[in-house]
PDB file of C-alpha atoms and ligand atoms in Angstrom:
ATOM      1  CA  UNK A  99       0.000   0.000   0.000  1.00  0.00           C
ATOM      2  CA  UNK A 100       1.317   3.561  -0.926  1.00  0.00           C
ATOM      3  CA  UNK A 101       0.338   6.348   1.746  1.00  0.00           C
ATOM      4  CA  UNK A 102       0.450   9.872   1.578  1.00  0.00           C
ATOM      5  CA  UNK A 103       0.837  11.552   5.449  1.00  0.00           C
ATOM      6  CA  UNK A 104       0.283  15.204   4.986  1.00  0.00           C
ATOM      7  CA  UNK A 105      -0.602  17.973   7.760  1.00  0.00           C
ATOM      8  CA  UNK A 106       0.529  21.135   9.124  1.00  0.00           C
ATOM      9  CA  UNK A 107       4.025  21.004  11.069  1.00  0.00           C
ATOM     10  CA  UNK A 108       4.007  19.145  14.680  1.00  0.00           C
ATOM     11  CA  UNK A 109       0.567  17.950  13.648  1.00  0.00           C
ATOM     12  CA  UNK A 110       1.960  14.507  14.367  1.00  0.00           C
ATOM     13  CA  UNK A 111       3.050  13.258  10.533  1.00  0.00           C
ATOM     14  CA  UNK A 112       6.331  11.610  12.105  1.00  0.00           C
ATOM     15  CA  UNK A 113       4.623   9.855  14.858  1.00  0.00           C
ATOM     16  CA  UNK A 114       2.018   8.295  13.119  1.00  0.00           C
ATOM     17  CA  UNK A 115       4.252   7.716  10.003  1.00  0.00           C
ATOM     18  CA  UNK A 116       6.378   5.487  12.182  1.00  0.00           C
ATOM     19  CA  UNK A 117       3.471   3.783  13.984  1.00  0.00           C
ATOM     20  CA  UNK A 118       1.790   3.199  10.288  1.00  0.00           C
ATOM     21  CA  UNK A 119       5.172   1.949   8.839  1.00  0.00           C
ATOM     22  CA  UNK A 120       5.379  -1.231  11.906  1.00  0.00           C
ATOM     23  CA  UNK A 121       1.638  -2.088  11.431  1.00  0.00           C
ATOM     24  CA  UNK A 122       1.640  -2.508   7.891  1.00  0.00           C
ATOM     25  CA  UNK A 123       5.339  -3.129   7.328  1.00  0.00           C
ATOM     26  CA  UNK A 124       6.209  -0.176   4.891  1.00  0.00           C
ATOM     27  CA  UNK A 125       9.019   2.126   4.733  1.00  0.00           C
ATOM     28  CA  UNK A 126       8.712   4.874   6.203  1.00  0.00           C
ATOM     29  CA  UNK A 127      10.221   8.038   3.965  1.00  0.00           C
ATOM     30  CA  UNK A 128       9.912  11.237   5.730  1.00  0.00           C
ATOM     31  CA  UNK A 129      11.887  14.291   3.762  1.00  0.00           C
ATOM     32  CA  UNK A 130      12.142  16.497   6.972  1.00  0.00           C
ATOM     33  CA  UNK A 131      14.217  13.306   8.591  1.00  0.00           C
ATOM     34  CA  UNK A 132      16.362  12.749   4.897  1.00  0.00           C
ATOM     35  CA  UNK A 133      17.047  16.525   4.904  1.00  0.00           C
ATOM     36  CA  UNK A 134      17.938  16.743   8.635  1.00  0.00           C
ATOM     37  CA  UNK A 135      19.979  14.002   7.855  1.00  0.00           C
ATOM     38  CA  UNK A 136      21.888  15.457   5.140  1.00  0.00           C
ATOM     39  CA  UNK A 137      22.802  18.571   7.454  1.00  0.00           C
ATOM     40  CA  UNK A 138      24.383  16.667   9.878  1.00  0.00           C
ATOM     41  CA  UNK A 139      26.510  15.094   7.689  1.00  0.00           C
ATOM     42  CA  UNK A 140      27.703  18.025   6.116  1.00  0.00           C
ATOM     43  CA  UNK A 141      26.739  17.263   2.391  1.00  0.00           C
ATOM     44  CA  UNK A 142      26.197  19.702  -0.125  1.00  0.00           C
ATOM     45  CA  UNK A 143      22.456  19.101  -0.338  1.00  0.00           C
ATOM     46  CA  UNK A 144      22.967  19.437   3.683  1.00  0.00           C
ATOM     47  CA  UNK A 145      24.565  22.895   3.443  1.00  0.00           C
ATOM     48  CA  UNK A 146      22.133  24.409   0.555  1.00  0.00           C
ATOM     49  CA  UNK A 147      19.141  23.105   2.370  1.00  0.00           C
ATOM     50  CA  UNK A 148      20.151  24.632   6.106  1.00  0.00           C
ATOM     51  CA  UNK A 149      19.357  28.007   5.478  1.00  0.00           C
ATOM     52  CA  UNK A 150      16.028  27.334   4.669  1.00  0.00           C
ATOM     53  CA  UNK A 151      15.063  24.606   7.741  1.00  0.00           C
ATOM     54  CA  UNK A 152      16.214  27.163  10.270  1.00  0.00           C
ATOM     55  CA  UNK A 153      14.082  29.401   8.901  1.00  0.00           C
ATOM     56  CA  UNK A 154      11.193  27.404   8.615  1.00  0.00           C
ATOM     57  CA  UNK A 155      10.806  27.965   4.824  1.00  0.00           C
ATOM     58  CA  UNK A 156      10.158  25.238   2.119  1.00  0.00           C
ATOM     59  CA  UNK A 157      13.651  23.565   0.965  1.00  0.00           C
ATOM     60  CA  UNK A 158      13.373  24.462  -3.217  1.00  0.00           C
ATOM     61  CA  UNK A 159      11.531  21.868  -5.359  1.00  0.00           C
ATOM     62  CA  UNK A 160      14.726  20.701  -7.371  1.00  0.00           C
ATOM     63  CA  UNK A 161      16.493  19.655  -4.451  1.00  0.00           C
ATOM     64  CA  UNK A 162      13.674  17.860  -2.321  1.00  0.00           C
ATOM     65  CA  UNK A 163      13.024  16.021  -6.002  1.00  0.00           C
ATOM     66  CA  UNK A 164      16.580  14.810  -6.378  1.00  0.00           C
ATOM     67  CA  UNK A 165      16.483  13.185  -2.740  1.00  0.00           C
ATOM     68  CA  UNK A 166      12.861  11.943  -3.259  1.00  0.00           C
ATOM     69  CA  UNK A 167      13.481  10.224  -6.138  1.00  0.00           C
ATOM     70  CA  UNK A 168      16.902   8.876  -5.256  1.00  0.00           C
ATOM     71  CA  UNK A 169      15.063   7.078  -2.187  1.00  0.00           C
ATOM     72  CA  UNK A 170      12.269   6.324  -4.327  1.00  0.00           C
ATOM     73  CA  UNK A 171      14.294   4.076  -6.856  1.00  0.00           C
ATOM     74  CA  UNK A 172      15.673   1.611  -3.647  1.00  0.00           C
ATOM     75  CA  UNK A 173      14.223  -1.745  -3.557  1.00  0.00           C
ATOM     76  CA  UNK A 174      13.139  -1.828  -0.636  1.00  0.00           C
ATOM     77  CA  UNK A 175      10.516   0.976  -1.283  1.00  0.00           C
ATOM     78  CA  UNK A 176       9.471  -0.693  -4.207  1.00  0.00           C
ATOM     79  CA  UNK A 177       8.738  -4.516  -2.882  1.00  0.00           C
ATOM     80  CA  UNK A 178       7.348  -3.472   0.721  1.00  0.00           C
ATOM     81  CA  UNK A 179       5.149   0.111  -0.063  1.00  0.00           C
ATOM     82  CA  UNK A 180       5.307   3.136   1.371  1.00  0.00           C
ATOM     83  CA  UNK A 181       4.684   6.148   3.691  1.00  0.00           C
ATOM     84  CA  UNK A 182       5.540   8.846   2.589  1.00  0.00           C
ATOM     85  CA  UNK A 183       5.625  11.504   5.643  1.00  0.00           C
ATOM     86  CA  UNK A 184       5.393  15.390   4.603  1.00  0.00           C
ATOM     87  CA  UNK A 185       6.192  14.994   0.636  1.00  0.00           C
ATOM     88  CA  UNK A 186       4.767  16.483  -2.208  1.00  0.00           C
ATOM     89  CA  UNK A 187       4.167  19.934  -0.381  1.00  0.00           C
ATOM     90  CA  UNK A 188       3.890  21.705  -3.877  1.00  0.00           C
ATOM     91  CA  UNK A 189       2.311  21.311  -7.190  1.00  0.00           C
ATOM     92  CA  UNK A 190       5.408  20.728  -8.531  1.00  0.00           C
ATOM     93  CA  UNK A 191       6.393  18.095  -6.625  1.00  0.00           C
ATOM     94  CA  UNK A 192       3.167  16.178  -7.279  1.00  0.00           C
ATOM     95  CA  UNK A 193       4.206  16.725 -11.120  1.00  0.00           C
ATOM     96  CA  UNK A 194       7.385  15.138 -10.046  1.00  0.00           C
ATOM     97  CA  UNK A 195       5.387  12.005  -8.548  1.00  0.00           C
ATOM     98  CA  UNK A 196       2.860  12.271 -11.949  1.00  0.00           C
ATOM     99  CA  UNK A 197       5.648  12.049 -14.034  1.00  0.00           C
ATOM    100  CA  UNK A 198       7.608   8.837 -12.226  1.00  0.00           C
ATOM    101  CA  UNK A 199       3.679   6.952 -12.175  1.00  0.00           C
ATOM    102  CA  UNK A 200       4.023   7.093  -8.445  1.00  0.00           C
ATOM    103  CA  UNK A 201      -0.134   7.360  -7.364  1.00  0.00           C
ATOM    104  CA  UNK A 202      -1.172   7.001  -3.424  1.00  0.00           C
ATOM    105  CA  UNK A 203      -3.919   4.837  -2.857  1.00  0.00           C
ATOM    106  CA  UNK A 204      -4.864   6.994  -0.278  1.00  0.00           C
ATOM    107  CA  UNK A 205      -3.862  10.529   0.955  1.00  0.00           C
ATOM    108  CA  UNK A 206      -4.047  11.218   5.131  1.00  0.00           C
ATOM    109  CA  UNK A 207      -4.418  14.577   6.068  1.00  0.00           C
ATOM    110  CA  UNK A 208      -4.461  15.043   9.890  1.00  0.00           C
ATOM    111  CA  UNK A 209      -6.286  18.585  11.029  1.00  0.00           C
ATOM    112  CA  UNK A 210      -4.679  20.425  14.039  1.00  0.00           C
ATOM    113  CA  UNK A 211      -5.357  23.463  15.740  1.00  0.00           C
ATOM    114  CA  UNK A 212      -2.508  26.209  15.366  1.00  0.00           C
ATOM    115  CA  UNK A 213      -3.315  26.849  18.868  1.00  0.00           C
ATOM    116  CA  UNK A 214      -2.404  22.890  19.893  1.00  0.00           C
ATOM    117  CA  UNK A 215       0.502  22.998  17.058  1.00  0.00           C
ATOM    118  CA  UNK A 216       2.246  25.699  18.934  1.00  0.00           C
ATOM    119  CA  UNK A 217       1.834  23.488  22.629  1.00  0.00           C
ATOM    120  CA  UNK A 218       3.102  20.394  20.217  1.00  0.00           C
ATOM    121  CA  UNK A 219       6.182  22.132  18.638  1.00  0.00           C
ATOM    122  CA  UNK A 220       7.616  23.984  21.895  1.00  0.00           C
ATOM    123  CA  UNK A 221       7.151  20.754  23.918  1.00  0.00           C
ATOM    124  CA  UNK A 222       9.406  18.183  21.279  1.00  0.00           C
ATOM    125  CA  UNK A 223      12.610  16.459  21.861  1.00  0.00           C
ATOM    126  CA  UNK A 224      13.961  13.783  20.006  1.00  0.00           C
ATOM    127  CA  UNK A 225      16.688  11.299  20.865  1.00  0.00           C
ATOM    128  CA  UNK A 226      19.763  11.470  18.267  1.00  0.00           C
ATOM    129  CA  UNK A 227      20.596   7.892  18.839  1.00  0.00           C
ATOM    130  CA  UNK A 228      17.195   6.602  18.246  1.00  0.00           C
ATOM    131  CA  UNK A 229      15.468   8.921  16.531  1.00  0.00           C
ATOM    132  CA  UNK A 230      12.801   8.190  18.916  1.00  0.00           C
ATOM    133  CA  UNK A 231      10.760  11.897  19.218  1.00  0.00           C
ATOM    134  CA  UNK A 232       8.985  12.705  22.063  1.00  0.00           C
ATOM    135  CA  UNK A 233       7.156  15.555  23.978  1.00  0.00           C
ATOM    136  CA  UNK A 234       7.483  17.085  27.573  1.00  0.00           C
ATOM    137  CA  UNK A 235       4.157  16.774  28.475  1.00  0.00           C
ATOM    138  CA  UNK A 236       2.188  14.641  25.997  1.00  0.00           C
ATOM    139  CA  UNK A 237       4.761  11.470  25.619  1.00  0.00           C
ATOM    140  CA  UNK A 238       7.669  12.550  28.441  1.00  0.00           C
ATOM    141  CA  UNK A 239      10.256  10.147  27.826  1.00  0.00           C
ATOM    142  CA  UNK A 240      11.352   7.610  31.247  1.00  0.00           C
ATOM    143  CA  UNK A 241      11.909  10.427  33.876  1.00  0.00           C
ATOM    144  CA  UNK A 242      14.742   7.805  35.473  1.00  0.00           C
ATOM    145  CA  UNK A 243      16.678   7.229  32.319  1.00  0.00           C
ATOM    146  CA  UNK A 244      19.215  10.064  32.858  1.00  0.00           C
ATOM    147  CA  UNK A 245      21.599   9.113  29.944  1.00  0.00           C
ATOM    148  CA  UNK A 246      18.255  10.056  27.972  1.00  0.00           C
ATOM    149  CA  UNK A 247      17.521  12.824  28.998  1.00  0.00           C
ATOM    150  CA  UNK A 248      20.720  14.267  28.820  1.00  0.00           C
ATOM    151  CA  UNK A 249      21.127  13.821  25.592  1.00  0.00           C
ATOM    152  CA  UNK A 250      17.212  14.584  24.504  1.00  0.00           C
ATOM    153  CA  UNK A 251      17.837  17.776  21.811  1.00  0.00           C
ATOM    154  CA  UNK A 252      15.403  20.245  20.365  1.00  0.00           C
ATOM    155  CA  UNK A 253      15.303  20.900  16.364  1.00  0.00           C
ATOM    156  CA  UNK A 254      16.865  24.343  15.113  1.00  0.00           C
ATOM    157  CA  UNK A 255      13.158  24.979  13.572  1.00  0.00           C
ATOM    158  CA  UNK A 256      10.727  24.190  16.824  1.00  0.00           C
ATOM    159  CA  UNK A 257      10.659  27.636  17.564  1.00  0.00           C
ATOM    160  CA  UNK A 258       7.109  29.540  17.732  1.00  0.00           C
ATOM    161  CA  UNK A 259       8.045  31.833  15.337  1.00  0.00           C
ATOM    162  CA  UNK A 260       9.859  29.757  13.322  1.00  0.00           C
ATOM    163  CA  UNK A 261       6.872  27.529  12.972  1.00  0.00           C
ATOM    164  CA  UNK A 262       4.334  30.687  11.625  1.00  0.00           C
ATOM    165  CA  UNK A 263       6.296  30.829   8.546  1.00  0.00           C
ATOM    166  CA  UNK A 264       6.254  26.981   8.613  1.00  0.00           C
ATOM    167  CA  UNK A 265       2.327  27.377   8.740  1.00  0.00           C
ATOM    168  CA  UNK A 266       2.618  30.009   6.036  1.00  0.00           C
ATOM    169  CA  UNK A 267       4.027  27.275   3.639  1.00  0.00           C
ATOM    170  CA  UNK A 268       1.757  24.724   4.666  1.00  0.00           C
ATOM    171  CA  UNK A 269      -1.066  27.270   4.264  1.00  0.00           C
ATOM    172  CA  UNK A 270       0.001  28.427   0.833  1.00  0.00           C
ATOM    173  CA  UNK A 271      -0.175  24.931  -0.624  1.00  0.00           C
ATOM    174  CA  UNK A 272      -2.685  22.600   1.077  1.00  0.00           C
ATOM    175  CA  UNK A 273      -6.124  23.205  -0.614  1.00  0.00           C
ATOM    176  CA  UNK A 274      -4.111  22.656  -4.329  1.00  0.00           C
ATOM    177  CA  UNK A 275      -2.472  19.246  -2.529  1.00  0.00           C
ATOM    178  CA  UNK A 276      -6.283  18.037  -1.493  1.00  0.00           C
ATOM    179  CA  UNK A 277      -7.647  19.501  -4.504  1.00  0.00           C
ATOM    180  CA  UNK A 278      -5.146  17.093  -6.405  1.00  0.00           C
ATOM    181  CA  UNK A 279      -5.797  14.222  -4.530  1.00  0.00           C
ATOM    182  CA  UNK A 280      -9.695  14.810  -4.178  1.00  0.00           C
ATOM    183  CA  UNK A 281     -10.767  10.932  -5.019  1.00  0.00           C
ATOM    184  CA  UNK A 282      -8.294   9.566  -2.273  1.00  0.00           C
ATOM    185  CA  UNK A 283      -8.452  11.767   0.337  1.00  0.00           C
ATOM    186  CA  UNK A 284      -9.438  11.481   3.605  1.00  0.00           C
ATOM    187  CA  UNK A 285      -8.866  13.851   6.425  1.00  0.00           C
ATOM    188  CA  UNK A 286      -8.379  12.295  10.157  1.00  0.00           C
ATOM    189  CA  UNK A 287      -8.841  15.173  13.192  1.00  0.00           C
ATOM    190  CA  UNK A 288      -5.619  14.936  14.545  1.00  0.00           C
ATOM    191  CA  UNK A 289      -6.214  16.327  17.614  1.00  0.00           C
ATOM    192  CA  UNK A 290      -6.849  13.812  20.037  1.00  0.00           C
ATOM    193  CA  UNK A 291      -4.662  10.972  21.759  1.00  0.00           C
ATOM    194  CA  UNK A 292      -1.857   9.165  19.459  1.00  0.00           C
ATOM    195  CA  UNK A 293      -4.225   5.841  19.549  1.00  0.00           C
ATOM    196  CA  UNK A 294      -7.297   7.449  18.908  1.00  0.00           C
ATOM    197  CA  UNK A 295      -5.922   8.599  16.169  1.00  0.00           C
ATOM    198  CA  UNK A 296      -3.725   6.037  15.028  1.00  0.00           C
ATOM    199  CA  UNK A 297      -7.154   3.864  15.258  1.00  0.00           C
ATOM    200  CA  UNK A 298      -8.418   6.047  12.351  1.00  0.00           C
ATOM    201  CA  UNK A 299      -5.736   5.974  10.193  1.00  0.00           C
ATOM    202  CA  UNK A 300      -5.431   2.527  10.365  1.00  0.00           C
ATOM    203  CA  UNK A 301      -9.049   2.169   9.883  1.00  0.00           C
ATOM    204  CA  UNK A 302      -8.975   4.470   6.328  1.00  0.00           C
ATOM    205  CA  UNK A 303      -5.995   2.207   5.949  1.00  0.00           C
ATOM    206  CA  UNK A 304      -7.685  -1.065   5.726  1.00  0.00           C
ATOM    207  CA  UNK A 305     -10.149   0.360   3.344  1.00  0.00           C
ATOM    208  CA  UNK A 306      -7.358   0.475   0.360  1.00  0.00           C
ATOM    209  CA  UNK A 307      -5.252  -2.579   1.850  1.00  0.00           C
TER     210      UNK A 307
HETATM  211  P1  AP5 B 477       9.440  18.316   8.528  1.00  0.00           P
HETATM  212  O1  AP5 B 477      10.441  17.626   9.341  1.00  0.00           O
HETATM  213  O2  AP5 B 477       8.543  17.518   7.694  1.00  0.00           O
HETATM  214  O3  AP5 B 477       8.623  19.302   9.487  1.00  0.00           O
HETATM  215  P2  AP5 B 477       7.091  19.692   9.612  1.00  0.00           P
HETATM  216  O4  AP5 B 477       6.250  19.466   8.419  1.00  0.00           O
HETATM  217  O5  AP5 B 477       7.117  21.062  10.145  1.00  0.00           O
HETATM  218  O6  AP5 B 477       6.537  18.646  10.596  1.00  0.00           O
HETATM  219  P3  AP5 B 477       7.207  18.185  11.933  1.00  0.00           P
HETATM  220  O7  AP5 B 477       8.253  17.155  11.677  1.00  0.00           O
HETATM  221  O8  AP5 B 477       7.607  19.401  12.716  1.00  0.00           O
HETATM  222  O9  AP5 B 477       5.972  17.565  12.721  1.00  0.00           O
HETATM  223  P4  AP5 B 477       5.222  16.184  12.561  1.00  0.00           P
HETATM  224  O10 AP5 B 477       3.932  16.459  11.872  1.00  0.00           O
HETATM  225  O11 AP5 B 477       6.107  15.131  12.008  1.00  0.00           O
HETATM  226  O12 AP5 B 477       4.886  15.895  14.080  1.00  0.00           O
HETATM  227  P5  AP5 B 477       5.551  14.881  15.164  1.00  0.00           P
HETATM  228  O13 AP5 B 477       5.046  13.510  14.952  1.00  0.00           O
HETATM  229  O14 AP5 B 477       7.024  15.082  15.231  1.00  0.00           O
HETATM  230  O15 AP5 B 477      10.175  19.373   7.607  1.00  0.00           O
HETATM  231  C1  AP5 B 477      11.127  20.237   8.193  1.00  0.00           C
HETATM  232  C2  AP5 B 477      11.631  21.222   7.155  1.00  0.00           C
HETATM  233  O16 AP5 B 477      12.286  20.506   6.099  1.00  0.00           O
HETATM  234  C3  AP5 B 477      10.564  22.066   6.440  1.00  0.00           C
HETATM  235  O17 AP5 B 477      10.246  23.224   7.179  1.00  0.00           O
HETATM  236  C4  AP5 B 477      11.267  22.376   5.130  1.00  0.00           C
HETATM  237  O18 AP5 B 477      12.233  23.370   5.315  1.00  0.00           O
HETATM  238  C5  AP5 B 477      11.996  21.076   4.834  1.00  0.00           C
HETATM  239  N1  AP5 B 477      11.180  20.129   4.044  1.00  0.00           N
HETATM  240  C6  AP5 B 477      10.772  18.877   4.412  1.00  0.00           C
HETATM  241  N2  AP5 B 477      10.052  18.293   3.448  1.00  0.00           N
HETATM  242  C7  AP5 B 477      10.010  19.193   2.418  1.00  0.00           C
HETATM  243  C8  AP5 B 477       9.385  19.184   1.142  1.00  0.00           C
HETATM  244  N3  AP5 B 477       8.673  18.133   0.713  1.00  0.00           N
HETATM  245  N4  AP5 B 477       9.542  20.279   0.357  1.00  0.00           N
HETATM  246  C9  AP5 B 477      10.277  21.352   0.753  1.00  0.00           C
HETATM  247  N5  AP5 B 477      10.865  21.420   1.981  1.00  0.00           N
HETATM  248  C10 AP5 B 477      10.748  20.353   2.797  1.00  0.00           C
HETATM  249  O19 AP5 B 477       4.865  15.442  16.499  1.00  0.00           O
HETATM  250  C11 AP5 B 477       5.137  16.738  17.005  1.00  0.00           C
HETATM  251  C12 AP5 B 477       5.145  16.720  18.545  1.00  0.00           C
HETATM  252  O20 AP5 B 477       3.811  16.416  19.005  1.00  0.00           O
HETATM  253  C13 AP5 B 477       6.039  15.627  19.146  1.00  0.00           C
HETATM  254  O21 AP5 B 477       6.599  16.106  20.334  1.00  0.00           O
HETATM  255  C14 AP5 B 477       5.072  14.471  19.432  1.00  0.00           C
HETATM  256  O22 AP5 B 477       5.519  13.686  20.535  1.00  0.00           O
HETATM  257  C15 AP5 B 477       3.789  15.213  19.771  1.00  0.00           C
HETATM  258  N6  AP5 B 477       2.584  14.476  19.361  1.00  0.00           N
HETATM  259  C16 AP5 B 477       2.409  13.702  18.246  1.00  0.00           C
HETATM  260  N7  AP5 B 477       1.143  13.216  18.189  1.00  0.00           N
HETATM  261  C17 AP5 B 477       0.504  13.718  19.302  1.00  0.00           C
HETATM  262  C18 AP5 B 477      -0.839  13.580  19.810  1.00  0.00           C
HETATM  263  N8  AP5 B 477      -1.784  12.855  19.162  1.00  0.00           N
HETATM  264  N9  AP5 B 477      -1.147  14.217  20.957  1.00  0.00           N
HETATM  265  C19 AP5 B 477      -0.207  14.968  21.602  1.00  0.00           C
HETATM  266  N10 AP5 B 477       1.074  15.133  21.179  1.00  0.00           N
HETATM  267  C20 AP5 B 477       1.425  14.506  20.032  1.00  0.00           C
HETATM  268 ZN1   ZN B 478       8.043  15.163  11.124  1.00  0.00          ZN
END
């Protein structure tokens, strides 16, 4: 099955992504985590896409193509199906996915409050070992395992102002994204516990399976 996980930023993309990706056994592609990814390592991609993370703007098209398609071409994503977590955010990259015959059988868009998204955003920390992300309040990670928390670390772009212009993207693009992808659409209220709406997804999920 080929899934589409789209939503406004810290609407929870990543955790259900993840949680989707074990159920059904799929890969789980998220471009935020491949671009992240790329900075750390201090690759050229890396370096060209910083400057627009930090500031919460959309990396350009041609780049976030290159690295989509690059992932897209592995075996693995071909033989087991996919999520794909916060990709195509533009027109053009749904041109990009036209023009390879990728098609979703199903698009997920979770709805958030901006009120809620700004709670979700300032209260994340992710483990760099694991990858594992987690929130002060709403999934605190094991208050005894010091090592952990010691080495829990905030993203450059979780910022509240930083995640208006984030918004601002999202904003810009979304109606054309669910105007495009009208016939397999469904939109999941994303504001309510991880199960409950993990139960939903999963649910829309078994429809196309
Ligand atoms: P990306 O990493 O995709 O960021 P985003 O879209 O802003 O989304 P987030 O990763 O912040 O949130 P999420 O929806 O995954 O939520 P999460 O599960 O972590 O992209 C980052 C940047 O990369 C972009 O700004 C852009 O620059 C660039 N980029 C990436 N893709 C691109 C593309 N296609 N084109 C161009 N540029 C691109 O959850 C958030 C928090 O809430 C966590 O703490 C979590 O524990 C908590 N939480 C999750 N679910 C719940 C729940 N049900 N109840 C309470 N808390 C919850
Ligand atoms: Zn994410």
């Amino acid at each position: 099955v080929r899934i589409i996980l789209t939503g406004p930023p810290a609407s929870g993309k990543g955790t259900q992504s993840a949680m989707l990706a074990q159920e059904f056994k799929l890969v789980h592609i998220s471009t935020g985590d491949m671009l992240r990814a790329a900075v750390v390592s201090g690759t050229e991609l890396g370096l060209q896409a910083r400057r627009y993370m930090d500031r919460g703007e959309l990396v350009p098209d041609e780049l976030v193509i290159a690295l989509l398609q690059e992932r897209m071409a592995q075996p693995d994503v071909i033989e087991r199906g996919w999520v794909l977590d916060g990709f195509p955010r533009t027109i053009a990259q749904v041109e990009s996915l036209d023009a390879a015959g990728v098609q979703p059988d199903l698009v997920l868009c979770l709805e958030v409050p901006e009120a809620e998204l700004v709670q979700r955003v300032t209260g994340r920390r992710s483990d760099p070992v694991t990858g594992r992300v987690y929130h002060l309040q709403y999934d605190p990670p094991p208050a005894d395992d010091t090592e952990l928390l010691q080495r829990l670390v905030q993203r450059s772009d979780d910022s509240e102002e930083t995640l208006r212009t984030r918004l601002d993207a999202y904003q810009q693009n979304v109606a054309k994204l669910k105007g495009r992808y009208a016939e397999v659409l469904a939109e999941v209220d994303g504001h309510r516990s991880k199960q409950e709406v993990f139960a939903d997804l999963t649910r829309a999920v078994g429809m196309v399976h």
